[in-house]
Short mmCIF file of C-alpha atoms (C1' of nucleotides) in Angstrom, two decimals:
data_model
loop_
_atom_site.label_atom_id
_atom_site.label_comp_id
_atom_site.label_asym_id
_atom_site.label_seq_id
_atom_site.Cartn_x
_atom_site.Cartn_y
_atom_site.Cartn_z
CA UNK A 1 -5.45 64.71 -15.80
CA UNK A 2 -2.17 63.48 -16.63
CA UNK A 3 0.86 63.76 -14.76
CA UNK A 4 2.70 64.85 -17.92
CA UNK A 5 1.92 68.24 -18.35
CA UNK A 6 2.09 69.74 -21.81
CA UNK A 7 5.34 71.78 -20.90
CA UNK A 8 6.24 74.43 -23.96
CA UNK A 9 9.96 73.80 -24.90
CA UNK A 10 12.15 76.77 -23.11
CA UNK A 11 10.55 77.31 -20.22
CA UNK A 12 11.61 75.12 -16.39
CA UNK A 13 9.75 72.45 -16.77
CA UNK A 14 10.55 71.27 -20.36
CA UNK A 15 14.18 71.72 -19.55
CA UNK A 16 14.04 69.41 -16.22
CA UNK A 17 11.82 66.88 -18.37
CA UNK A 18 15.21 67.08 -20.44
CA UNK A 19 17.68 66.70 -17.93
CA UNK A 20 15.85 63.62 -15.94
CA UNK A 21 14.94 61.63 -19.24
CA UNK A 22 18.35 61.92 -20.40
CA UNK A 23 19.31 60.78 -17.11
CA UNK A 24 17.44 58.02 -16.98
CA UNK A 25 19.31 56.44 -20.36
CA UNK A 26 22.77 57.67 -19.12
CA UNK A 27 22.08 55.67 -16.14
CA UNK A 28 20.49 52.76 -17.62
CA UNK A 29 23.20 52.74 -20.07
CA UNK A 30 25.84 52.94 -17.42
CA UNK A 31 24.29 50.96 -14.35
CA UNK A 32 21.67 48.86 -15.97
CA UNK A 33 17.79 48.69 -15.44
CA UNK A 34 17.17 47.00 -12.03
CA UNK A 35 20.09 49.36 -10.45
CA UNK A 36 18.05 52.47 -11.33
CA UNK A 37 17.05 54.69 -8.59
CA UNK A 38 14.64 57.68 -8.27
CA UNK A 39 17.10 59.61 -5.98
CA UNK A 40 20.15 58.25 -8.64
CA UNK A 41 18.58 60.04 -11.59
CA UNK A 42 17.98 63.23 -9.22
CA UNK A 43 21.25 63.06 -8.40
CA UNK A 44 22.70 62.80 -12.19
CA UNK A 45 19.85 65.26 -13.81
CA UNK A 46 20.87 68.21 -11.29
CA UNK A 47 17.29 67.80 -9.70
CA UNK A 48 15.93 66.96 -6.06
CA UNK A 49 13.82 63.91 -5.78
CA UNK A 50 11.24 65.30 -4.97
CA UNK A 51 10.71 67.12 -8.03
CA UNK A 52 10.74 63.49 -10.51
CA UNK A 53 8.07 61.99 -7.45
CA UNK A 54 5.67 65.04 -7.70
CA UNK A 55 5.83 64.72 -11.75
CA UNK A 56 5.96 60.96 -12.18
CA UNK A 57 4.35 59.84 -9.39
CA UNK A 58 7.15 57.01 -9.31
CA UNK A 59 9.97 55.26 -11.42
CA UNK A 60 7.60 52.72 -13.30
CA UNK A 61 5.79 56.15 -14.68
CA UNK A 62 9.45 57.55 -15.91
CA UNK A 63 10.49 55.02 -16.96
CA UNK A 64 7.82 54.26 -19.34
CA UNK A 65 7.51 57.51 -20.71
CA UNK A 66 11.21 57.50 -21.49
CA UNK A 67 10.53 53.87 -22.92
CA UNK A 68 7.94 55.01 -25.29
CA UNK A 69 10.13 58.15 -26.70
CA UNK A 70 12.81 55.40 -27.81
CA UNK A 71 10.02 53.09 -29.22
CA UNK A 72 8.76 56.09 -31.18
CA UNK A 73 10.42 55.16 -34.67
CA UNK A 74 12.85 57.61 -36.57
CA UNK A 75 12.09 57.04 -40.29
CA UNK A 76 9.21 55.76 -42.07
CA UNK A 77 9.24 52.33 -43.43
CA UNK A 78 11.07 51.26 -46.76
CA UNK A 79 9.61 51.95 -50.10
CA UNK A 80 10.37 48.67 -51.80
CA UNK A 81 8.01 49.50 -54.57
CA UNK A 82 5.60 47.00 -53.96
CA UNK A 83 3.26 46.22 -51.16
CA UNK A 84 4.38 42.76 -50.27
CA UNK A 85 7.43 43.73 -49.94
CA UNK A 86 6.97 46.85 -47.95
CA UNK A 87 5.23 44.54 -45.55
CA UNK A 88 7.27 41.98 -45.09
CA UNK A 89 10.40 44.13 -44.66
CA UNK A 90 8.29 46.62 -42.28
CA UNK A 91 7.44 43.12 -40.21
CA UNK A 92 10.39 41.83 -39.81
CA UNK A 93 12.16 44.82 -38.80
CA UNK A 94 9.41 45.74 -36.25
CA UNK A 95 9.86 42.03 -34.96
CA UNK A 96 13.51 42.56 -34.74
CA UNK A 97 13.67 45.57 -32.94
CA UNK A 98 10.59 44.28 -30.67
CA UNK A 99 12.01 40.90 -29.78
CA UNK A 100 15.52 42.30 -28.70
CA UNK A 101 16.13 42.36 -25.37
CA UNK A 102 16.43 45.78 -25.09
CA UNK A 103 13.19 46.33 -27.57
CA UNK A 104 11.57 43.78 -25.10
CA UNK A 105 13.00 45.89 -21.66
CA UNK A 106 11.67 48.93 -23.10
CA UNK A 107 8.56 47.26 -24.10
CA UNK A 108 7.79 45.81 -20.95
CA UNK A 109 8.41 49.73 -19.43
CA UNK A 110 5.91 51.32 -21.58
CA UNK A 111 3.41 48.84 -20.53
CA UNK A 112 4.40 48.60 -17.32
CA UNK A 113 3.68 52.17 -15.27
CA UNK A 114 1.10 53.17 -17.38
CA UNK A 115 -2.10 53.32 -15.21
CA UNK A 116 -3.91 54.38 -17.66
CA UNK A 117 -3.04 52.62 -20.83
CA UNK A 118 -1.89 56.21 -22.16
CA UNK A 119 1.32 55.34 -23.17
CA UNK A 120 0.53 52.00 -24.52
CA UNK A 121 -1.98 53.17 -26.78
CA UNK A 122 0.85 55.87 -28.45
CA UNK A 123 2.80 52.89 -28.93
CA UNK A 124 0.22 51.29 -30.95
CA UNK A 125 -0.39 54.57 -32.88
CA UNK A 126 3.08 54.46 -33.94
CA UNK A 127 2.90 50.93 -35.56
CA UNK A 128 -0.40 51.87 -37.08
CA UNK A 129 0.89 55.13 -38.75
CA UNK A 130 4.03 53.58 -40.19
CA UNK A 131 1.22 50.76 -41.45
CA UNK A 132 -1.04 53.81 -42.82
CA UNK A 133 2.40 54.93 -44.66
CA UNK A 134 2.84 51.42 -46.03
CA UNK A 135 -1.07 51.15 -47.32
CA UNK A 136 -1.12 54.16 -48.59
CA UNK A 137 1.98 53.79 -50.62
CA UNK A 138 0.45 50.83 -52.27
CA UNK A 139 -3.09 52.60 -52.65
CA UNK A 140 -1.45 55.46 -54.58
CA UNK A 141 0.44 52.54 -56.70
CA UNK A 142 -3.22 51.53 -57.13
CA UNK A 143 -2.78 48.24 -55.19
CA UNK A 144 -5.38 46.30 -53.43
CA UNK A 145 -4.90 46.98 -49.65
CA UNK A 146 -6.51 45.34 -46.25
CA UNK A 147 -7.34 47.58 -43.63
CA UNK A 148 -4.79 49.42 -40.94
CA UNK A 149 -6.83 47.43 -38.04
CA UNK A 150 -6.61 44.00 -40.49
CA UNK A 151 -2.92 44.57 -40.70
CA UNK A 152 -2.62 45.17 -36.53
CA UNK A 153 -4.20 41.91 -36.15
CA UNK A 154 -2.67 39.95 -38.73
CA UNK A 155 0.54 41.26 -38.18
CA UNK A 156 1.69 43.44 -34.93
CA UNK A 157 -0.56 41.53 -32.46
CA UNK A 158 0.62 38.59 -33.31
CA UNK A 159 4.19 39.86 -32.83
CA UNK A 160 3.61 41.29 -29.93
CA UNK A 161 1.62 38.35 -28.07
CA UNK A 162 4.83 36.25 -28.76
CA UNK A 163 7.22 38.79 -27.72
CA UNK A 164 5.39 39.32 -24.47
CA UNK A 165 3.85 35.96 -23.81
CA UNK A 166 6.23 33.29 -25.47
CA UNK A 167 9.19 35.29 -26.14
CA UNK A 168 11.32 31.51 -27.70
CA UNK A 169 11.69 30.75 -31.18
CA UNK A 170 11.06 34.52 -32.76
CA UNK A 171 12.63 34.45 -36.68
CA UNK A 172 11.92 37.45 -39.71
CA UNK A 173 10.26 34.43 -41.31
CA UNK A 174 7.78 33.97 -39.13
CA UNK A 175 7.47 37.64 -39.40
CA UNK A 176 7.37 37.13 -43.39
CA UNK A 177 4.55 34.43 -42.98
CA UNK A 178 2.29 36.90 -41.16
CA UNK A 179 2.72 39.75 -43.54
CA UNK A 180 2.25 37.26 -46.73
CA UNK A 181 -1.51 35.86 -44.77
CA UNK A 182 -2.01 39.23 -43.63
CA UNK A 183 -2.39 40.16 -47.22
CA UNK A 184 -4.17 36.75 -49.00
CA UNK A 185 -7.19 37.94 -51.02
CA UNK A 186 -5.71 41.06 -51.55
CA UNK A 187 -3.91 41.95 -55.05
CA UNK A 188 -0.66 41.96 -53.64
CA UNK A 189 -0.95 38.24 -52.02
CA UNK A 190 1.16 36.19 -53.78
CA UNK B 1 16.17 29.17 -10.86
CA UNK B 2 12.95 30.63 -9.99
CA UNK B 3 12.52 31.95 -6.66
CA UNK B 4 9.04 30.31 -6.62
CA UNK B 5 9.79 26.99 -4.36
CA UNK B 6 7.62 23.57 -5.64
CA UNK B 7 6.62 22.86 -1.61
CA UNK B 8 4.93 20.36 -0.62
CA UNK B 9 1.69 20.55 0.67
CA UNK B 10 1.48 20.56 4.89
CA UNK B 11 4.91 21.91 5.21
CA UNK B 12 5.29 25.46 6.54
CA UNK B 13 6.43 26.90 3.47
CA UNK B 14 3.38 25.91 1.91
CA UNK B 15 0.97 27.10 4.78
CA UNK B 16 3.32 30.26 4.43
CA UNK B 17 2.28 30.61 0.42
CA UNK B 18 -1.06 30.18 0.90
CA UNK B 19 -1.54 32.56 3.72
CA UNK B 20 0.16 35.43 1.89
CA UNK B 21 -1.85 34.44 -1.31
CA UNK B 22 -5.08 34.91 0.68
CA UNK B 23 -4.19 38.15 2.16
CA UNK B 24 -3.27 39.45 -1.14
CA UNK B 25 -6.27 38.73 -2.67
CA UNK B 26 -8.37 39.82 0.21
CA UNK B 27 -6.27 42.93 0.51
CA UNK B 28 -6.39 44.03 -3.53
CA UNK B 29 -10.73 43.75 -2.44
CA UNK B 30 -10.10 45.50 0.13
CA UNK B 31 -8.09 48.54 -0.30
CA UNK B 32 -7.59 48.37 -4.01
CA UNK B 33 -4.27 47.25 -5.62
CA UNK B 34 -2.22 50.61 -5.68
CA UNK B 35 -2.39 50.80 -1.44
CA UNK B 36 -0.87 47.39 -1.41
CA UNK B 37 1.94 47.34 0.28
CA UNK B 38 4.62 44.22 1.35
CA UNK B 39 4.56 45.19 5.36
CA UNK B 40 0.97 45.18 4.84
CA UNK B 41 0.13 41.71 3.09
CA UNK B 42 2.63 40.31 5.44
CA UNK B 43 0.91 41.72 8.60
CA UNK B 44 -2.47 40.27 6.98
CA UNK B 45 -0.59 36.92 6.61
CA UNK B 46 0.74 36.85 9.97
CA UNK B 47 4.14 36.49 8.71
CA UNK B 48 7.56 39.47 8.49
CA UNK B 49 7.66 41.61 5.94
CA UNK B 50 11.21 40.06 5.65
CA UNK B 51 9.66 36.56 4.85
CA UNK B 52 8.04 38.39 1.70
CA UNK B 53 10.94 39.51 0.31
CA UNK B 54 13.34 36.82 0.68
CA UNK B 55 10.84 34.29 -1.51
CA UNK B 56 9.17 37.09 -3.68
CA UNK B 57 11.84 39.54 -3.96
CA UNK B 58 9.48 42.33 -4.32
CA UNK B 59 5.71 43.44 -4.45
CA UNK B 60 5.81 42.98 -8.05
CA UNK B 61 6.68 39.27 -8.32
CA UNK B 62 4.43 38.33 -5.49
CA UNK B 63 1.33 39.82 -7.58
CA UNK B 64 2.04 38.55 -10.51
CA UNK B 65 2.49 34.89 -8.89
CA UNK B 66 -0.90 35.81 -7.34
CA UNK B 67 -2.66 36.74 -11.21
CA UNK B 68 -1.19 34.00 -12.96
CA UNK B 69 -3.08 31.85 -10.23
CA UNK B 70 -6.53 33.70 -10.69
CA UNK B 71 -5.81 33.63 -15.14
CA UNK B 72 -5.87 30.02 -14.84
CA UNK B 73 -9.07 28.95 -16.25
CA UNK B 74 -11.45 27.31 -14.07
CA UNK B 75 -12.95 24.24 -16.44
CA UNK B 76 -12.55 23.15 -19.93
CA UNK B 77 -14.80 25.19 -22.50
CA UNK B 78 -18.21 25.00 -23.48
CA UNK B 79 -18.89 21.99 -25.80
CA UNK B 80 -21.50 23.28 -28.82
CA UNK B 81 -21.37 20.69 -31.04
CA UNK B 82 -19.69 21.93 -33.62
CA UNK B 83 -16.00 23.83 -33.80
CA UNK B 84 -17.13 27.12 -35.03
CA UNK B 85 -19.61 27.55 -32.03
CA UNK B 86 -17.02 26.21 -30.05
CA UNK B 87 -14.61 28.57 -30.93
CA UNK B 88 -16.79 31.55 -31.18
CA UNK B 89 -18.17 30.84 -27.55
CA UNK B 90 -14.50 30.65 -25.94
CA UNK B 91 -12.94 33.81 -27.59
CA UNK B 92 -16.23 35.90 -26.62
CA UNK B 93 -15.86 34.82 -23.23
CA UNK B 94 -11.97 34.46 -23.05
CA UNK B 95 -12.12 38.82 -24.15
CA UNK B 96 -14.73 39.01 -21.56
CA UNK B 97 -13.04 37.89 -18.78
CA UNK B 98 -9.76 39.77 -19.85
CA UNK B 99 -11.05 43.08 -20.60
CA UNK B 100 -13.38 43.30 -17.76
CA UNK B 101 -11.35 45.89 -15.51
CA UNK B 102 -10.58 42.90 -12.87
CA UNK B 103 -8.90 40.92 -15.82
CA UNK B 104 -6.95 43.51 -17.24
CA UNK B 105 -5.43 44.41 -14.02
CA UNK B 106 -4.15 40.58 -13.71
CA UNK B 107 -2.98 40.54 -16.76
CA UNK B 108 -0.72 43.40 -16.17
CA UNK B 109 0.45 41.94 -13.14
CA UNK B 110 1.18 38.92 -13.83
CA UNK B 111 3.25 40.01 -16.91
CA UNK B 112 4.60 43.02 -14.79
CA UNK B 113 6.41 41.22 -12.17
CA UNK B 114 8.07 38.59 -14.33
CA UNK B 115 11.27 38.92 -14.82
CA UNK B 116 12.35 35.40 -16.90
CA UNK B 117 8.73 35.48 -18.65
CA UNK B 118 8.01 32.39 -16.79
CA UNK B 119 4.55 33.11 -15.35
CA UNK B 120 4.11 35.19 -19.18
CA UNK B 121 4.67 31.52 -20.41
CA UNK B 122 2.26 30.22 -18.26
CA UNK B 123 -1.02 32.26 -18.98
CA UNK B 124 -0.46 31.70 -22.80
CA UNK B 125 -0.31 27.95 -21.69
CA UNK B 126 -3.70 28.06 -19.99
CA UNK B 127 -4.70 29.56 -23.54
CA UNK B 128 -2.89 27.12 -25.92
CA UNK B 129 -4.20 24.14 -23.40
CA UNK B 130 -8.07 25.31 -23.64
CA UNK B 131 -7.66 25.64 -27.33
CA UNK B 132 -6.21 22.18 -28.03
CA UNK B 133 -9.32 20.78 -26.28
CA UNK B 134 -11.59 22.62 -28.81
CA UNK B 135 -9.68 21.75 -31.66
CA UNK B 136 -8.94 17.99 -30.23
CA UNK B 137 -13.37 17.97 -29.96
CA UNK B 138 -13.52 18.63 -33.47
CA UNK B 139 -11.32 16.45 -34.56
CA UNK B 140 -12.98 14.33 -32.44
CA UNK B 141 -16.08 15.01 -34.61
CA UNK B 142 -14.39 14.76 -38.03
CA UNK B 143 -13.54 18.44 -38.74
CA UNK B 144 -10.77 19.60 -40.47
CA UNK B 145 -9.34 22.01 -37.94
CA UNK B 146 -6.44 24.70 -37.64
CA UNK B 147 -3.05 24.25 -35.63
CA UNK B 148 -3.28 25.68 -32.15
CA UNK B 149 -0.62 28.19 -33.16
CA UNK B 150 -3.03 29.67 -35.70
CA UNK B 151 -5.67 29.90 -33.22
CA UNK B 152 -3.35 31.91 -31.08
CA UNK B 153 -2.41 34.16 -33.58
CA UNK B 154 -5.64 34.60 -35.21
CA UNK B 155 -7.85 35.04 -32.04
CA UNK B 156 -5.71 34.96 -29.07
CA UNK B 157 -2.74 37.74 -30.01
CA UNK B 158 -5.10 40.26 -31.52
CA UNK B 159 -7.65 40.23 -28.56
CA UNK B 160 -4.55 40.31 -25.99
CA UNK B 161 -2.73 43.03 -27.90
CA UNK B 162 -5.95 45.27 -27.91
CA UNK B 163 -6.63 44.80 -24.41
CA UNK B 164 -2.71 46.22 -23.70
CA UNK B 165 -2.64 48.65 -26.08
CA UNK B 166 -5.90 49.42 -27.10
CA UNK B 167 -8.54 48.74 -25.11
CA UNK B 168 -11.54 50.71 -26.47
CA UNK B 169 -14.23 49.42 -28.26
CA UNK B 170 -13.84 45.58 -27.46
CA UNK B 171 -17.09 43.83 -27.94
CA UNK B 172 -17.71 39.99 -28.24
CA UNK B 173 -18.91 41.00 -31.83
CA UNK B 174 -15.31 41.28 -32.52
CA UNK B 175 -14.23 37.98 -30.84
CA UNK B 176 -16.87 36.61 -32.84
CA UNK B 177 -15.05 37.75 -36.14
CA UNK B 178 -11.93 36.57 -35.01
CA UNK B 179 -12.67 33.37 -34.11
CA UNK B 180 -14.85 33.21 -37.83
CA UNK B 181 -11.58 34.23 -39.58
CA UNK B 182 -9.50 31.98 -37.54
CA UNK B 183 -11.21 28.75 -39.36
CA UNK B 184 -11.91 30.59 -42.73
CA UNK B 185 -10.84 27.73 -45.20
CA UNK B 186 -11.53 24.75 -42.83
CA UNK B 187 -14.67 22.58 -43.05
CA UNK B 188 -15.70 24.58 -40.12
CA UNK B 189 -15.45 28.01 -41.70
CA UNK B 190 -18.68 29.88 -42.36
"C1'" DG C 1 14.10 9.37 17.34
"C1'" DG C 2 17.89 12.48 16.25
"C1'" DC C 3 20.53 15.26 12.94
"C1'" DC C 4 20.64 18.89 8.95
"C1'" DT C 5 18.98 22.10 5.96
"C1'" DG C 6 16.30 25.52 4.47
"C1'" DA C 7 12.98 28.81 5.73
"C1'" DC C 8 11.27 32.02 9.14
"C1'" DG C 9 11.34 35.60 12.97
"C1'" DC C 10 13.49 39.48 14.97
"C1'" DA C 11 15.73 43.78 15.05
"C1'" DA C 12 18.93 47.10 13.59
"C1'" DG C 13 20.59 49.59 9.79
"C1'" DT C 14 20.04 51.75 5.28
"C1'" DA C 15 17.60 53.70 1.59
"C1'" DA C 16 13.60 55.44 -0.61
"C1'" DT C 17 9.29 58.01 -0.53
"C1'" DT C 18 6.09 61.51 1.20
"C1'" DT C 19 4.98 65.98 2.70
"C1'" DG C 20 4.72 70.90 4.35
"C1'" DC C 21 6.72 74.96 3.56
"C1'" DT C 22 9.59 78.26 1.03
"C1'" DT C 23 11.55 80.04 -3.14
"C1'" DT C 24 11.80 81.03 -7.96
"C1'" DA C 25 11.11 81.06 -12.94
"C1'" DG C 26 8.50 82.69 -16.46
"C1'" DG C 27 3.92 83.61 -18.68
"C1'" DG C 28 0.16 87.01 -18.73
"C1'" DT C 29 -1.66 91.70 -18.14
"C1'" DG C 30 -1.84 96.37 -17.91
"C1'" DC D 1 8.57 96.94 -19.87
"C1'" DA D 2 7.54 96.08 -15.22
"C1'" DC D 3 4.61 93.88 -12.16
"C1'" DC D 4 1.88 90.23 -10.31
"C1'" DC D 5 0.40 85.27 -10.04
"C1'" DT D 6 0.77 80.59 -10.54
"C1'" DA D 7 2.79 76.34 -11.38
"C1'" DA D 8 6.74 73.91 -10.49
"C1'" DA D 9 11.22 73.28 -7.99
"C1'" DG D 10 14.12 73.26 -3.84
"C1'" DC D 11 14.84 71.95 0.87
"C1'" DA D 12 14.50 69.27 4.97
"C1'" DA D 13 12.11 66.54 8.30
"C1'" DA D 14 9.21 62.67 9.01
"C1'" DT D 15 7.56 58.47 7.54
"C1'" DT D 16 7.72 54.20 5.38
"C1'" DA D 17 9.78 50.56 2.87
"C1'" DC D 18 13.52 47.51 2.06
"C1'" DT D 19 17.90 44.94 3.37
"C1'" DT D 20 20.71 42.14 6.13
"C1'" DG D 21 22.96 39.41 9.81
"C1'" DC D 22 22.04 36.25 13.11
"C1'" DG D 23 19.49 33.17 16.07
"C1'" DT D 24 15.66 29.74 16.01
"C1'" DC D 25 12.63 26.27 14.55
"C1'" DA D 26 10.01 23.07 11.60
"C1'" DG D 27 10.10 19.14 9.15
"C1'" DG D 28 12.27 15.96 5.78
"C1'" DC D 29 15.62 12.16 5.87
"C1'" DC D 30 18.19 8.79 7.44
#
DNA sequence: GGCCTGACGCAAGTAATTTGCTTTAGGGTG
DNA sequence: CACCCTAAAGCAAATTACTTGCGTCAGGCC
């Protein structure tokens, strides 16, 4: 029942989707956020308005889908050889990103026209499967590990309450104090 | 900066403020929040659509000033006797009242239309402020209690971050595990 | 009690959004 | 491979929202 239909790549629709989201971050690039128009990125993506209202509903909705494709990482997270580490590096690079102002702009997006919570929850997935690399890195090193959900609470909510809710005073320690509690009791705490 | 004026009460700005605040909140009951619409609340309100704009800017802001109003808590929290009830008690109902539907949907807003993070700042306030008077209770009492700021991240961030990104599954079960691992180590731990 | 300022009302102008209808691309079937 | 059938796009008119300039008024401050 979602407005983003499962378009094979090829065919019209995938290559409009195409043309309007790479729109969108020309223009956002080029104009900045609050400039953006619907009938603007019509205008640049070769497209009538009409079409991005019937398929988004509205610019909130496009705007967070095109938000969470650039929050979607590109690599998996470090191999440092040791748990602790991987943590605390994975942290404080998810905090840096996050905290940004464009990580924050983009963040805000996602969460923003996403009715229902759809693309909010991918976002999540992708900090929990970069976690699930981390843990299982360590399992196979035949570490002691907490829980993916442990490590979300410990560590990314945390981040992300601050980020959202009291966006002053954000520093990779503080990031490197929640991944060293995160893992107390476990063999890798220090 | 803000475009938020501090009136006075009995001048006409603030007879203004409170008559679109009341026909906001009787509108979202009314017709549901996605039908709201700024010529509408400002017909409700007796006022131009043009007044609405000039102090709000747009739909967005004027909601969110509206949610941040409804998110502040209403009295202190439930004394138990003892911080780990205390605690326990809050964060159950603190989740409740945030991921009932009705909460959720304020808590967007009022982050949505935010623009300097201002009214952001402003809920977690409301949190920090009902947590020191738990805490400040048990010291009170002679406990040996956490900083606020580990509350927050303990309990706070990780039920806030689930209801944005994840909000299946919360039950006061898990509030009641938060707040238990919140005070893990302190006098008032299990 | 009389100015002065900031906020509001009004109305005209501009821009965005919705909608009904038509057209077309491209997947599925024989 | 050609033909239909449907989902999505184009187009344009109608509606609705937003912006803005200017006149007016309330109410705070001498």
């Amino acid at each position: 029942m979602s407005r983003k239909p499962m378009v094979r790549p090829g065919g019209r629709s995938a290559r409009v989707q195409q043309a309007v989201h790479t729109a969108v971050r020309e223009l956002q690039a080029e104009v900045g956020r609050p400039e953006l128009t619907v009938p603007m990125i019509a205008a640049r993506a070769g497209v009538t308005p009409s079409t991005i209202y019937r398929r988004w509903g509205d610019l909130q909705e496009l705007l967070s889908d095109v938000a969470v494709e650039r929050l979607r990482p590109e690599a998996p997270p470090e191999d440092h050889g040791r748990l602790l580490d991987d943590l605390r590096s994975w942290a404080e690079q998810f905090l840096e990103e996050m905290a940004a102002p464009t990580g924050r702009a983009y963040l805000r997006d996602a969460l923003l026209g996403d009715p229902d919570g759809d693309n909010a929850g991918r976002c999540s997935d992708y900090a929990a499967e970069q976690i699930g690399t981390v843990l299982a890195r360590a399992v196979e090193r035949g570490e002691d590990v907490p829980d993916v959900d442990t490590v979300i609470d410990r560590v990314v909510a945390p981040v992300m309450y601050r980020i959202l809710f009291r966006p002053d005073g954000l520093t990779g320690a503080y990031a490197h104090r929640l991944a060293e509690e995160a893992l107390e009791g476990f063999s890798a705490g220090r």
